[in-house]
Amino acid sequence: MYPKLVVTRILPPDTQARLEELPFELVQWQQDSAMPRDELLRAVKGADALICLLTDKIDTELLDAAGPQLKVIASMAVGFDHIDVEAVKARNIHLGYTPDCLTDATADLTVLLTLAAARRMKEGMLAGANGEWGTWRPTWLCGSQFTRKTVGIIGMGRIGEAVARRLEPFGVKQTLYWGRQQKPDAEKRVVTATFEPDLDTLLSKSDYVIVCCALTPHTREMFTYDKFAKMKKSAIFVNTARGGIVKQDDLIRALQERQIKAAGLDVTTPEPLPTDSPLFHLPNCVVLPHIASATFETRERMASMCVDNVEAAMKNEPLPFKL
């Protein structure tokens, strides 16, 4: 009898073909949508392995439904706020994730989103489509550039550092970063970088505030209206980390009141964001549907790492990408 593997989504084509050749009893959600919770709870019963996404909540209820034979969970994500890590480890279940591989793709899109918000790309595209594009005007749709500006990075991990390195050639004057600790090695690679232990100081000095940290109990809803009020009125706020780091209604208020200049978001609460959300309709907010890692190269690599983790666990070998 083959071990049972549950996969909550169709994987990218190369990895999907590999998956189907493996000696597993494969149970896989075949639709291009999140696997319904009740369906997942039924499917996972008796499973030896599970490949999941960040849209799948891995908690005690699911672990109980699976049963004691569940050996490995491989999450196709770098974040793990959708997983009750303590509950998983308490049952001696191997837990894998996909670190590093999405750093470049996410950093690329973060820079793109920062530029889009700063240069009023949304307003410009709408103006062209709506017939507002008239003769050239010296002050029409003017935004801001990076030259001689201060960038504030919230979380100088792999992605935060990659964003900072990409922005340096634009001529930024200074990169302030905030996090749990100073990163001397990162400062060697990002010559403009300086550790700022006081978040409020970073916010008050930065022309661009870019969120790259993990969602933890410490960072959940850390960006309240009070934090936005400490920023420059010309500041651009960008979040490609997790929507839960921001108190979203407070961000909406800050944008409506022009407390900050503009925002670029790849993550929201909830996801998907309802189409009637003010964020979609504010002229100074660019919203993308959580696509920071959405390159063919990155998604294939993420999926392949999940399969590598499952194969290793089934062979009683250490997981190559262990959380």
PDB file of C-alpha atoms in Angstrom:
ATOM      1  CA  MET A   1       0.000   0.000   0.000  1.00  0.00           C
ATOM      2  CA  TYR A   2       1.320   3.413  -0.958  1.00  0.00           C
ATOM      3  CA  PRO A   3       1.463   6.250   1.596  1.00  0.00           C
ATOM      4  CA  LYS A   4      -1.325   8.804   1.218  1.00  0.00           C
ATOM      5  CA  LEU A   5      -0.354  12.297   0.121  1.00  0.00           C
ATOM      6  CA  VAL A   6      -2.867  15.147   0.177  1.00  0.00           C
ATOM      7  CA  VAL A   7      -2.108  18.223  -1.939  1.00  0.00           C
ATOM      8  CA  THR A   8      -4.432  21.209  -1.575  1.00  0.00           C
ATOM      9  CA  ARG A   9      -3.860  22.704  -5.031  1.00  0.00           C
ATOM     10  CA  ILE A  10      -2.634  21.818  -8.515  1.00  0.00           C
ATOM     11  CA  LEU A  11       1.107  22.527  -8.621  1.00  0.00           C
ATOM     12  CA  PRO A  12       3.062  24.268 -11.425  1.00  0.00           C
ATOM     13  CA  PRO A  13       3.377  21.978 -14.460  1.00  0.00           C
ATOM     14  CA  ASP A  14       6.909  20.608 -14.116  1.00  0.00           C
ATOM     15  CA  THR A  15       6.487  19.767 -10.440  1.00  0.00           C
ATOM     16  CA  GLN A  16       2.961  18.451 -11.020  1.00  0.00           C
ATOM     17  CA  ALA A  17       4.324  15.983 -13.569  1.00  0.00           C
ATOM     18  CA  ARG A  18       6.995  14.911 -11.089  1.00  0.00           C
ATOM     19  CA  LEU A  19       4.410  14.552  -8.345  1.00  0.00           C
ATOM     20  CA  GLU A  20       2.238  12.242 -10.398  1.00  0.00           C
ATOM     21  CA  GLU A  21       5.170   9.859 -10.943  1.00  0.00           C
ATOM     22  CA  LEU A  22       5.830   9.371  -7.229  1.00  0.00           C
ATOM     23  CA  PRO A  23       4.725   6.204  -5.383  1.00  0.00           C
ATOM     24  CA  PHE A  24       1.905   7.823  -3.398  1.00  0.00           C
ATOM     25  CA  GLU A  25      -1.821   7.509  -3.143  1.00  0.00           C
ATOM     26  CA  LEU A  26      -2.374  11.050  -4.383  1.00  0.00           C
ATOM     27  CA  VAL A  27      -5.416  13.005  -3.242  1.00  0.00           C
ATOM     28  CA  GLN A  28      -5.346  16.460  -4.823  1.00  0.00           C
ATOM     29  CA  TRP A  29      -7.764  19.365  -5.102  1.00  0.00           C
ATOM     30  CA  GLN A  30      -8.262  19.812  -8.832  1.00  0.00           C
ATOM     31  CA  GLN A  31      -9.744  23.300  -8.968  1.00  0.00           C
ATOM     32  CA  ASP A  32      -7.810  26.551  -9.265  1.00  0.00           C
ATOM     33  CA  SER A  33      -9.209  27.825  -5.975  1.00  0.00           C
ATOM     34  CA  ALA A  34      -8.654  27.278  -2.268  1.00  0.00           C
ATOM     35  CA  MET A  35      -9.606  23.812  -1.104  1.00  0.00           C
ATOM     36  CA  PRO A  36     -12.757  24.172   1.012  1.00  0.00           C
ATOM     37  CA  ARG A  37     -12.148  23.556   4.692  1.00  0.00           C
ATOM     38  CA  ASP A  38     -14.678  20.738   5.010  1.00  0.00           C
ATOM     39  CA  GLU A  39     -13.199  19.049   1.947  1.00  0.00           C
ATOM     40  CA  LEU A  40      -9.697  19.295   3.377  1.00  0.00           C
ATOM     41  CA  LEU A  41     -10.782  17.864   6.722  1.00  0.00           C
ATOM     42  CA  ARG A  42     -12.300  14.870   4.923  1.00  0.00           C
ATOM     43  CA  ALA A  43      -9.386  14.377   2.530  1.00  0.00           C
ATOM     44  CA  VAL A  44      -6.673  14.548   5.181  1.00  0.00           C
ATOM     45  CA  LYS A  45      -8.081  11.619   7.165  1.00  0.00           C
ATOM     46  CA  GLY A  46      -5.458   8.869   7.166  1.00  0.00           C
ATOM     47  CA  ALA A  47      -2.912  10.977   5.288  1.00  0.00           C
ATOM     48  CA  ASP A  48       0.802  10.334   5.739  1.00  0.00           C
ATOM     49  CA  ALA A  49       1.836  13.620   4.135  1.00  0.00           C
ATOM     50  CA  LEU A  50       0.286  16.986   3.328  1.00  0.00           C
ATOM     51  CA  ILE A  51       1.366  19.714   0.908  1.00  0.00           C
ATOM     52  CA  CYS A  52      -0.486  22.906   1.730  1.00  0.00           C
ATOM     53  CA  LEU A  53      -0.559  26.617   0.902  1.00  0.00           C
ATOM     54  CA  LEU A  54      -0.735  29.713   3.077  1.00  0.00           C
ATOM     55  CA  THR A  55      -4.500  29.734   2.470  1.00  0.00           C
ATOM     56  CA  ASP A  56      -4.855  26.458   4.376  1.00  0.00           C
ATOM     57  CA  LYS A  57      -5.198  26.759   8.138  1.00  0.00           C
ATOM     58  CA  ILE A  58      -3.157  24.054   9.835  1.00  0.00           C
ATOM     59  CA  ASP A  59      -4.467  23.767  13.385  1.00  0.00           C
ATOM     60  CA  THR A  60      -5.445  21.212  16.019  1.00  0.00           C
ATOM     61  CA  GLU A  61      -8.732  20.471  14.278  1.00  0.00           C
ATOM     62  CA  LEU A  62      -6.938  19.504  11.086  1.00  0.00           C
ATOM     63  CA  LEU A  63      -4.279  17.488  12.887  1.00  0.00           C
ATOM     64  CA  ASP A  64      -6.970  15.570  14.780  1.00  0.00           C
ATOM     65  CA  ALA A  65      -8.805  14.915  11.526  1.00  0.00           C
ATOM     66  CA  ALA A  66      -5.638  13.589   9.904  1.00  0.00           C
ATOM     67  CA  GLY A  67      -4.782  11.118  12.631  1.00  0.00           C
ATOM     68  CA  PRO A  68      -1.562  10.061  14.354  1.00  0.00           C
ATOM     69  CA  GLN A  69       0.043   8.609  11.212  1.00  0.00           C
ATOM     70  CA  LEU A  70       0.572  12.080   9.682  1.00  0.00           C
ATOM     71  CA  LYS A  71       4.313  12.317   9.262  1.00  0.00           C
ATOM     72  CA  VAL A  72       5.076  15.493   7.343  1.00  0.00           C
ATOM     73  CA  ILE A  73       3.506  18.817   6.389  1.00  0.00           C
ATOM     74  CA  ALA A  74       5.162  20.754   3.578  1.00  0.00           C
ATOM     75  CA  SER A  75       3.930  24.318   3.208  1.00  0.00           C
ATOM     76  CA  MET A  76       4.411  26.121  -0.103  1.00  0.00           C
ATOM     77  CA  ALA A  77       5.191  29.421   1.603  1.00  0.00           C
ATOM     78  CA  VAL A  78       7.966  31.243   3.405  1.00  0.00           C
ATOM     79  CA  GLY A  79       5.631  32.609   6.087  1.00  0.00           C
ATOM     80  CA  PHE A  80       4.034  30.270   8.589  1.00  0.00           C
ATOM     81  CA  ASP A  81       1.358  32.330  10.315  1.00  0.00           C
ATOM     82  CA  HIS A  82      -1.260  29.911   8.912  1.00  0.00           C
ATOM     83  CA  ILE A  83       0.271  27.042  10.891  1.00  0.00           C
ATOM     84  CA  ASP A  84       0.014  26.229  14.587  1.00  0.00           C
ATOM     85  CA  VAL A  85       3.701  25.375  14.733  1.00  0.00           C
ATOM     86  CA  GLU A  86       3.677  24.293  18.383  1.00  0.00           C
ATOM     87  CA  ALA A  87       0.781  21.896  17.824  1.00  0.00           C
ATOM     88  CA  VAL A  88       2.521  20.361  14.806  1.00  0.00           C
ATOM     89  CA  LYS A  89       5.831  19.891  16.580  1.00  0.00           C
ATOM     90  CA  ALA A  90       4.149  18.565  19.729  1.00  0.00           C
ATOM     91  CA  ARG A  91       2.963  15.631  17.607  1.00  0.00           C
ATOM     92  CA  ASN A  92       6.445  15.069  16.170  1.00  0.00           C
ATOM     93  CA  ILE A  93       5.260  15.895  12.669  1.00  0.00           C
ATOM     94  CA  HIS A  94       7.989  17.112  10.336  1.00  0.00           C
ATOM     95  CA  LEU A  95       7.310  20.646   9.133  1.00  0.00           C
ATOM     96  CA  GLY A  96       8.822  22.058   5.970  1.00  0.00           C
ATOM     97  CA  TYR A  97       8.547  25.360   4.125  1.00  0.00           C
ATOM     98  CA  THR A  98      10.122  27.166   1.173  1.00  0.00           C
ATOM     99  CA  PRO A  99      12.719  29.709   2.328  1.00  0.00           C
ATOM    100  CA  ASP A 100      15.000  31.839   0.136  1.00  0.00           C
ATOM    101  CA  CYS A 101      13.539  30.885  -3.231  1.00  0.00           C
ATOM    102  CA  LEU A 102      11.033  33.737  -3.401  1.00  0.00           C
ATOM    103  CA  THR A 103      13.400  36.465  -2.190  1.00  0.00           C
ATOM    104  CA  ASP A 104      14.304  37.867  -5.607  1.00  0.00           C
ATOM    105  CA  ALA A 105      10.788  37.735  -7.026  1.00  0.00           C
ATOM    106  CA  THR A 106       9.325  39.416  -3.950  1.00  0.00           C
ATOM    107  CA  ALA A 107      12.029  42.088  -3.841  1.00  0.00           C
ATOM    108  CA  ASP A 108      11.526  42.847  -7.548  1.00  0.00           C
ATOM    109  CA  LEU A 109       7.803  43.339  -7.097  1.00  0.00           C
ATOM    110  CA  THR A 110       8.301  45.399  -3.937  1.00  0.00           C
ATOM    111  CA  VAL A 111      10.415  47.872  -5.881  1.00  0.00           C
ATOM    112  CA  LEU A 112       7.849  47.877  -8.692  1.00  0.00           C
ATOM    113  CA  LEU A 113       5.013  48.558  -6.238  1.00  0.00           C
ATOM    114  CA  THR A 114       6.984  51.310  -4.502  1.00  0.00           C
ATOM    115  CA  LEU A 115       7.631  53.015  -7.818  1.00  0.00           C
ATOM    116  CA  ALA A 116       4.004  52.591  -8.886  1.00  0.00           C
ATOM    117  CA  ALA A 117       2.722  54.256  -5.712  1.00  0.00           C
ATOM    118  CA  ALA A 118       5.353  57.008  -5.740  1.00  0.00           C
ATOM    119  CA  ARG A 119       4.906  57.855  -9.427  1.00  0.00           C
ATOM    120  CA  ARG A 120       1.090  57.728  -9.310  1.00  0.00           C
ATOM    121  CA  MET A 121       0.886  54.930 -11.841  1.00  0.00           C
ATOM    122  CA  LYS A 122      -2.716  54.034 -10.986  1.00  0.00           C
ATOM    123  CA  GLU A 123      -3.878  57.613 -11.541  1.00  0.00           C
ATOM    124  CA  GLY A 124      -1.892  57.860 -14.745  1.00  0.00           C
ATOM    125  CA  MET A 125      -3.323  54.673 -16.227  1.00  0.00           C
ATOM    126  CA  LEU A 126      -6.868  55.733 -15.337  1.00  0.00           C
ATOM    127  CA  ALA A 127      -6.295  59.202 -16.794  1.00  0.00           C
ATOM    128  CA  GLY A 128      -5.174  57.701 -20.089  1.00  0.00           C
ATOM    129  CA  ALA A 129      -8.084  55.271 -20.245  1.00  0.00           C
ATOM    130  CA  ASN A 130     -10.706  57.839 -19.195  1.00  0.00           C
ATOM    131  CA  GLY A 131      -9.697  60.525 -21.676  1.00  0.00           C
ATOM    132  CA  GLU A 132      -8.179  62.868 -19.096  1.00  0.00           C
ATOM    133  CA  TRP A 133      -4.835  62.847 -20.889  1.00  0.00           C
ATOM    134  CA  GLY A 134      -4.572  66.280 -22.458  1.00  0.00           C
ATOM    135  CA  THR A 135      -1.682  68.496 -23.444  1.00  0.00           C
ATOM    136  CA  TRP A 136       1.567  68.304 -21.475  1.00  0.00           C
ATOM    137  CA  ARG A 137       1.341  70.156 -18.145  1.00  0.00           C
ATOM    138  CA  PRO A 138       4.343  70.903 -15.926  1.00  0.00           C
ATOM    139  CA  THR A 139       2.698  69.819 -12.647  1.00  0.00           C
ATOM    140  CA  TRP A 140       0.215  67.168 -13.799  1.00  0.00           C
ATOM    141  CA  LEU A 141       0.560  63.745 -12.111  1.00  0.00           C
ATOM    142  CA  CYS A 142       3.894  64.612 -10.541  1.00  0.00           C
ATOM    143  CA  GLY A 143       5.116  62.047  -8.054  1.00  0.00           C
ATOM    144  CA  SER A 144       8.330  61.546  -6.128  1.00  0.00           C
ATOM    145  CA  GLN A 145      11.637  59.843  -6.944  1.00  0.00           C
ATOM    146  CA  PHE A 146      14.244  58.010  -4.882  1.00  0.00           C
ATOM    147  CA  THR A 147      17.179  60.354  -5.421  1.00  0.00           C
ATOM    148  CA  ARG A 148      18.607  61.620  -2.101  1.00  0.00           C
ATOM    149  CA  LYS A 149      15.660  60.167  -0.187  1.00  0.00           C
ATOM    150  CA  THR A 150      15.520  58.040   2.981  1.00  0.00           C
ATOM    151  CA  VAL A 151      14.075  54.558   2.776  1.00  0.00           C
ATOM    152  CA  GLY A 152      12.794  52.822   5.902  1.00  0.00           C
ATOM    153  CA  ILE A 153      12.808  49.022   5.832  1.00  0.00           C
ATOM    154  CA  ILE A 154      10.709  47.197   8.425  1.00  0.00           C
ATOM    155  CA  GLY A 155      12.444  43.844   8.819  1.00  0.00           C
ATOM    156  CA  MET A 156      15.952  43.476   7.379  1.00  0.00           C
ATOM    157  CA  GLY A 157      15.733  39.789   6.618  1.00  0.00           C
ATOM    158  CA  ARG A 158      16.498  38.269   3.235  1.00  0.00           C
ATOM    159  CA  ILE A 159      13.708  40.105   1.463  1.00  0.00           C
ATOM    160  CA  GLY A 160      14.268  43.418   3.250  1.00  0.00           C
ATOM    161  CA  GLU A 161      17.943  43.349   2.377  1.00  0.00           C
ATOM    162  CA  ALA A 162      17.216  42.397  -1.235  1.00  0.00           C
ATOM    163  CA  VAL A 163      14.836  45.368  -1.517  1.00  0.00           C
ATOM    164  CA  ALA A 164      17.443  47.708  -0.010  1.00  0.00           C
ATOM    165  CA  ARG A 165      20.132  46.494  -2.411  1.00  0.00           C
ATOM    166  CA  ARG A 166      17.850  47.068  -5.389  1.00  0.00           C
ATOM    167  CA  LEU A 167      17.018  50.601  -4.288  1.00  0.00           C
ATOM    168  CA  GLU A 168      20.593  51.790  -3.727  1.00  0.00           C
ATOM    169  CA  PRO A 169      21.331  52.286  -7.458  1.00  0.00           C
ATOM    170  CA  PHE A 170      18.355  54.685  -7.599  1.00  0.00           C
ATOM    171  CA  GLY A 171      20.444  57.106  -5.560  1.00  0.00           C
ATOM    172  CA  VAL A 172      18.852  56.848  -2.113  1.00  0.00           C
ATOM    173  CA  LYS A 173      20.638  58.871   0.545  1.00  0.00           C
ATOM    174  CA  GLN A 174      20.021  56.570   3.503  1.00  0.00           C
ATOM    175  CA  THR A 175      18.411  53.239   4.320  1.00  0.00           C
ATOM    176  CA  LEU A 176      17.129  52.962   7.869  1.00  0.00           C
ATOM    177  CA  TYR A 177      16.030  49.553   9.052  1.00  0.00           C
ATOM    178  CA  TRP A 178      14.141  48.340  12.099  1.00  0.00           C
ATOM    179  CA  GLY A 179      13.901  44.846  13.535  1.00  0.00           C
ATOM    180  CA  ARG A 180      14.754  42.653  16.480  1.00  0.00           C
ATOM    181  CA  GLN A 181      18.470  43.278  16.183  1.00  0.00           C
ATOM    182  CA  GLN A 182      21.179  45.038  14.252  1.00  0.00           C
ATOM    183  CA  LYS A 183      22.479  43.242  11.139  1.00  0.00           C
ATOM    184  CA  PRO A 184      26.186  44.114  10.701  1.00  0.00           C
ATOM    185  CA  ASP A 185      26.601  41.732   7.763  1.00  0.00           C
ATOM    186  CA  ALA A 186      23.651  43.293   5.961  1.00  0.00           C
ATOM    187  CA  GLU A 187      25.149  46.736   6.558  1.00  0.00           C
ATOM    188  CA  LYS A 188      28.303  45.610   4.755  1.00  0.00           C
ATOM    189  CA  ARG A 189      26.254  44.604   1.723  1.00  0.00           C
ATOM    190  CA  VAL A 190      23.954  47.651   1.823  1.00  0.00           C
ATOM    191  CA  VAL A 191      26.329  50.578   2.262  1.00  0.00           C
ATOM    192  CA  THR A 192      23.543  53.092   2.960  1.00  0.00           C
ATOM    193  CA  ALA A 193      21.998  50.947   5.715  1.00  0.00           C
ATOM    194  CA  THR A 194      21.798  52.065   9.352  1.00  0.00           C
ATOM    195  CA  PHE A 195      20.018  50.257  12.182  1.00  0.00           C
ATOM    196  CA  GLU A 196      17.307  52.340  13.833  1.00  0.00           C
ATOM    197  CA  PRO A 197      16.039  50.617  17.020  1.00  0.00           C
ATOM    198  CA  ASP A 198      13.251  53.149  17.545  1.00  0.00           C
ATOM    199  CA  LEU A 199      10.419  52.549  15.093  1.00  0.00           C
ATOM    200  CA  ASP A 200       8.867  55.974  15.547  1.00  0.00           C
ATOM    201  CA  THR A 201      12.161  57.646  14.680  1.00  0.00           C
ATOM    202  CA  LEU A 202      12.428  55.584  11.498  1.00  0.00           C
ATOM    203  CA  LEU A 203       8.876  56.495  10.533  1.00  0.00           C
ATOM    204  CA  SER A 204       9.417  60.209  11.070  1.00  0.00           C
ATOM    205  CA  LYS A 205      12.610  60.276   8.989  1.00  0.00           C
ATOM    206  CA  SER A 206      11.648  58.030   6.079  1.00  0.00           C
ATOM    207  CA  ASP A 207      10.327  59.133   2.711  1.00  0.00           C
ATOM    208  CA  TYR A 208       9.437  55.519   1.917  1.00  0.00           C
ATOM    209  CA  VAL A 209       8.344  52.942   4.520  1.00  0.00           C
ATOM    210  CA  ILE A 210       8.524  49.381   3.211  1.00  0.00           C
ATOM    211  CA  VAL A 211       7.234  46.446   5.274  1.00  0.00           C
ATOM    212  CA  CYS A 212       9.204  43.218   4.836  1.00  0.00           C
ATOM    213  CA  CYS A 213       8.859  41.588   8.272  1.00  0.00           C
ATOM    214  CA  ALA A 214       7.051  38.413   9.317  1.00  0.00           C
ATOM    215  CA  LEU A 215       3.592  38.446  10.867  1.00  0.00           C
ATOM    216  CA  THR A 216       4.027  37.558  14.535  1.00  0.00           C
ATOM    217  CA  PRO A 217       2.138  38.422  17.721  1.00  0.00           C
ATOM    218  CA  HIS A 218       4.608  41.305  18.098  1.00  0.00           C
ATOM    219  CA  THR A 219       4.023  42.726  14.618  1.00  0.00           C
ATOM    220  CA  ARG A 220       0.287  42.046  14.267  1.00  0.00           C
ATOM    221  CA  GLU A 221      -1.517  45.337  13.531  1.00  0.00           C
ATOM    222  CA  MET A 222       1.595  47.280  14.501  1.00  0.00           C
ATOM    223  CA  PHE A 223       0.752  49.891  11.880  1.00  0.00           C
ATOM    224  CA  THR A 224      -2.086  51.853  13.442  1.00  0.00           C
ATOM    225  CA  TYR A 225      -3.257  55.371  12.655  1.00  0.00           C
ATOM    226  CA  ASP A 226      -0.841  56.661  15.297  1.00  0.00           C
ATOM    227  CA  LYS A 227       2.048  55.144  13.345  1.00  0.00           C
ATOM    228  CA  PHE A 228       0.867  56.664  10.067  1.00  0.00           C
ATOM    229  CA  ALA A 229       0.531  60.017  11.839  1.00  0.00           C
ATOM    230  CA  LYS A 230       4.230  59.859  12.708  1.00  0.00           C
ATOM    231  CA  MET A 231       5.199  59.598   9.038  1.00  0.00           C
ATOM    232  CA  LYS A 232       5.820  62.487   6.688  1.00  0.00           C
ATOM    233  CA  LYS A 233       2.736  63.626   4.813  1.00  0.00           C
ATOM    234  CA  SER A 234       4.761  62.963   1.663  1.00  0.00           C
ATOM    235  CA  ALA A 235       5.600  59.389   2.724  1.00  0.00           C
ATOM    236  CA  ILE A 236       4.917  56.336   0.573  1.00  0.00           C
ATOM    237  CA  PHE A 237       3.884  53.197   2.497  1.00  0.00           C
ATOM    238  CA  VAL A 238       4.418  49.754   0.928  1.00  0.00           C
ATOM    239  CA  ASN A 239       3.511  46.318   2.311  1.00  0.00           C
ATOM    240  CA  THR A 240       4.458  43.070   0.569  1.00  0.00           C
ATOM    241  CA  ALA A 241       4.730  41.018   3.779  1.00  0.00           C
ATOM    242  CA  ARG A 242       1.370  40.189   5.409  1.00  0.00           C
ATOM    243  CA  GLY A 243      -1.849  42.167   5.558  1.00  0.00           C
ATOM    244  CA  GLY A 244      -2.264  41.493   9.274  1.00  0.00           C
ATOM    245  CA  ILE A 245       0.726  43.707  10.085  1.00  0.00           C
ATOM    246  CA  VAL A 246      -1.461  46.705   9.256  1.00  0.00           C
ATOM    247  CA  LYS A 247      -4.666  47.831  10.947  1.00  0.00           C
ATOM    248  CA  GLN A 248      -6.350  48.239   7.614  1.00  0.00           C
ATOM    249  CA  ASP A 249      -9.124  50.657   8.552  1.00  0.00           C
ATOM    250  CA  ASP A 250      -6.462  52.953   9.984  1.00  0.00           C
ATOM    251  CA  LEU A 251      -4.513  52.838   6.731  1.00  0.00           C
ATOM    252  CA  ILE A 252      -7.667  53.687   4.799  1.00  0.00           C
ATOM    253  CA  ARG A 253      -8.250  56.668   7.069  1.00  0.00           C
ATOM    254  CA  ALA A 254      -4.643  57.832   6.715  1.00  0.00           C
ATOM    255  CA  LEU A 255      -4.917  57.686   2.916  1.00  0.00           C
ATOM    256  CA  GLN A 256      -8.307  59.389   2.821  1.00  0.00           C
ATOM    257  CA  GLU A 257      -7.092  62.199   5.057  1.00  0.00           C
ATOM    258  CA  ARG A 258      -3.802  62.456   3.132  1.00  0.00           C
ATOM    259  CA  GLN A 259      -1.955  61.809   6.365  1.00  0.00           C
ATOM    260  CA  ILE A 260       0.443  59.916   4.077  1.00  0.00           C
ATOM    261  CA  LYS A 261       0.897  60.470   0.368  1.00  0.00           C
ATOM    262  CA  ALA A 262       0.206  57.006  -1.047  1.00  0.00           C
ATOM    263  CA  ALA A 263       0.383  53.267  -0.469  1.00  0.00           C
ATOM    264  CA  GLY A 264       1.282  50.163  -2.436  1.00  0.00           C
ATOM    265  CA  LEU A 265      -0.100  46.859  -1.179  1.00  0.00           C
ATOM    266  CA  ASP A 266       0.406  43.277  -2.297  1.00  0.00           C
ATOM    267  CA  VAL A 267      -1.208  41.922   0.874  1.00  0.00           C
ATOM    268  CA  THR A 268      -4.462  42.824   2.592  1.00  0.00           C
ATOM    269  CA  THR A 269      -6.959  41.635   5.177  1.00  0.00           C
ATOM    270  CA  PRO A 270      -8.843  39.622   4.142  1.00  0.00           C
ATOM    271  CA  GLU A 271      -7.565  37.991   1.001  1.00  0.00           C
ATOM    272  CA  PRO A 272      -9.111  38.205  -1.482  1.00  0.00           C
ATOM    273  CA  LEU A 273     -10.030  41.794  -0.698  1.00  0.00           C
ATOM    274  CA  PRO A 274     -13.735  42.535  -1.316  1.00  0.00           C
ATOM    275  CA  THR A 275     -14.226  44.582  -4.458  1.00  0.00           C
ATOM    276  CA  ASP A 276     -16.087  47.267  -2.519  1.00  0.00           C
ATOM    277  CA  SER A 277     -13.079  47.947  -0.288  1.00  0.00           C
ATOM    278  CA  PRO A 278     -12.096  51.635  -0.267  1.00  0.00           C
ATOM    279  CA  LEU A 279      -8.519  50.562  -0.959  1.00  0.00           C
ATOM    280  CA  PHE A 280      -9.481  49.698  -4.542  1.00  0.00           C
ATOM    281  CA  HIS A 281     -11.147  53.048  -5.072  1.00  0.00           C
ATOM    282  CA  LEU A 282      -8.660  55.404  -3.460  1.00  0.00           C
ATOM    283  CA  PRO A 283      -6.609  57.178  -6.162  1.00  0.00           C
ATOM    284  CA  ASN A 284      -3.511  57.091  -3.945  1.00  0.00           C
ATOM    285  CA  CYS A 285      -3.484  53.338  -3.300  1.00  0.00           C
ATOM    286  CA  VAL A 286      -2.187  50.607  -5.607  1.00  0.00           C
ATOM    287  CA  VAL A 287      -3.418  47.110  -4.688  1.00  0.00           C
ATOM    288  CA  LEU A 288      -2.132  43.848  -6.148  1.00  0.00           C
ATOM    289  CA  PRO A 289      -3.602  40.376  -5.416  1.00  0.00           C
ATOM    290  CA  HIS A 290      -0.697  38.879  -3.405  1.00  0.00           C
ATOM    291  CA  ILE A 291       1.492  38.102  -6.434  1.00  0.00           C
ATOM    292  CA  ALA A 292       4.950  38.980  -5.105  1.00  0.00           C
ATOM    293  CA  SER A 293       6.269  35.454  -5.678  1.00  0.00           C
ATOM    294  CA  ALA A 294       4.345  34.965  -8.918  1.00  0.00           C
ATOM    295  CA  THR A 295       7.057  34.136 -11.401  1.00  0.00           C
ATOM    296  CA  PHE A 296       7.215  30.801 -13.191  1.00  0.00           C
ATOM    297  CA  GLU A 297      10.709  30.200 -11.851  1.00  0.00           C
ATOM    298  CA  THR A 298       9.819  30.906  -8.232  1.00  0.00           C
ATOM    299  CA  ARG A 299       6.554  28.990  -8.099  1.00  0.00           C
ATOM    300  CA  GLU A 300       8.145  25.910  -9.670  1.00  0.00           C
ATOM    301  CA  ARG A 301      10.966  26.080  -7.153  1.00  0.00           C
ATOM    302  CA  MET A 302       8.565  26.460  -4.232  1.00  0.00           C
ATOM    303  CA  ALA A 303       6.519  23.473  -5.330  1.00  0.00           C
ATOM    304  CA  SER A 304       9.628  21.384  -5.943  1.00  0.00           C
ATOM    305  CA  MET A 305      10.911  22.136  -2.445  1.00  0.00           C
ATOM    306  CA  CYS A 306       7.637  20.866  -1.008  1.00  0.00           C
ATOM    307  CA  VAL A 307       7.946  17.605  -2.892  1.00  0.00           C
ATOM    308  CA  ASP A 308      11.584  17.309  -1.784  1.00  0.00           C
ATOM    309  CA  ASN A 309      10.469  17.663   1.832  1.00  0.00           C
ATOM    310  CA  VAL A 310       7.773  15.009   1.484  1.00  0.00           C
ATOM    311  CA  GLU A 311      10.121  12.564  -0.237  1.00  0.00           C
ATOM    312  CA  ALA A 312      12.759  13.021   2.471  1.00  0.00           C
ATOM    313  CA  ALA A 313      10.261  12.430   5.274  1.00  0.00           C
ATOM    314  CA  MET A 314       8.957   9.262   3.647  1.00  0.00           C
ATOM    315  CA  LYS A 315      12.535   7.977   3.461  1.00  0.00           C
ATOM    316  CA  ASN A 316      13.129   8.895   7.120  1.00  0.00           C
ATOM    317  CA  GLU A 317      15.708  11.435   6.028  1.00  0.00           C
ATOM    318  CA  PRO A 318      16.083  15.013   7.367  1.00  0.00           C
ATOM    319  CA  LEU A 319      13.924  17.534   5.591  1.00  0.00           C
ATOM    320  CA  PRO A 320      16.083  19.689   3.292  1.00  0.00           C
ATOM    321  CA  PHE A 321      13.895  22.749   3.972  1.00  0.00           C
ATOM    322  CA  LYS A 322      12.833  22.370   7.573  1.00  0.00           C
ATOM    323  CA  LEU A 323      11.031  25.021   9.575  1.00  0.00           C
TER     324      LEU A 323
END
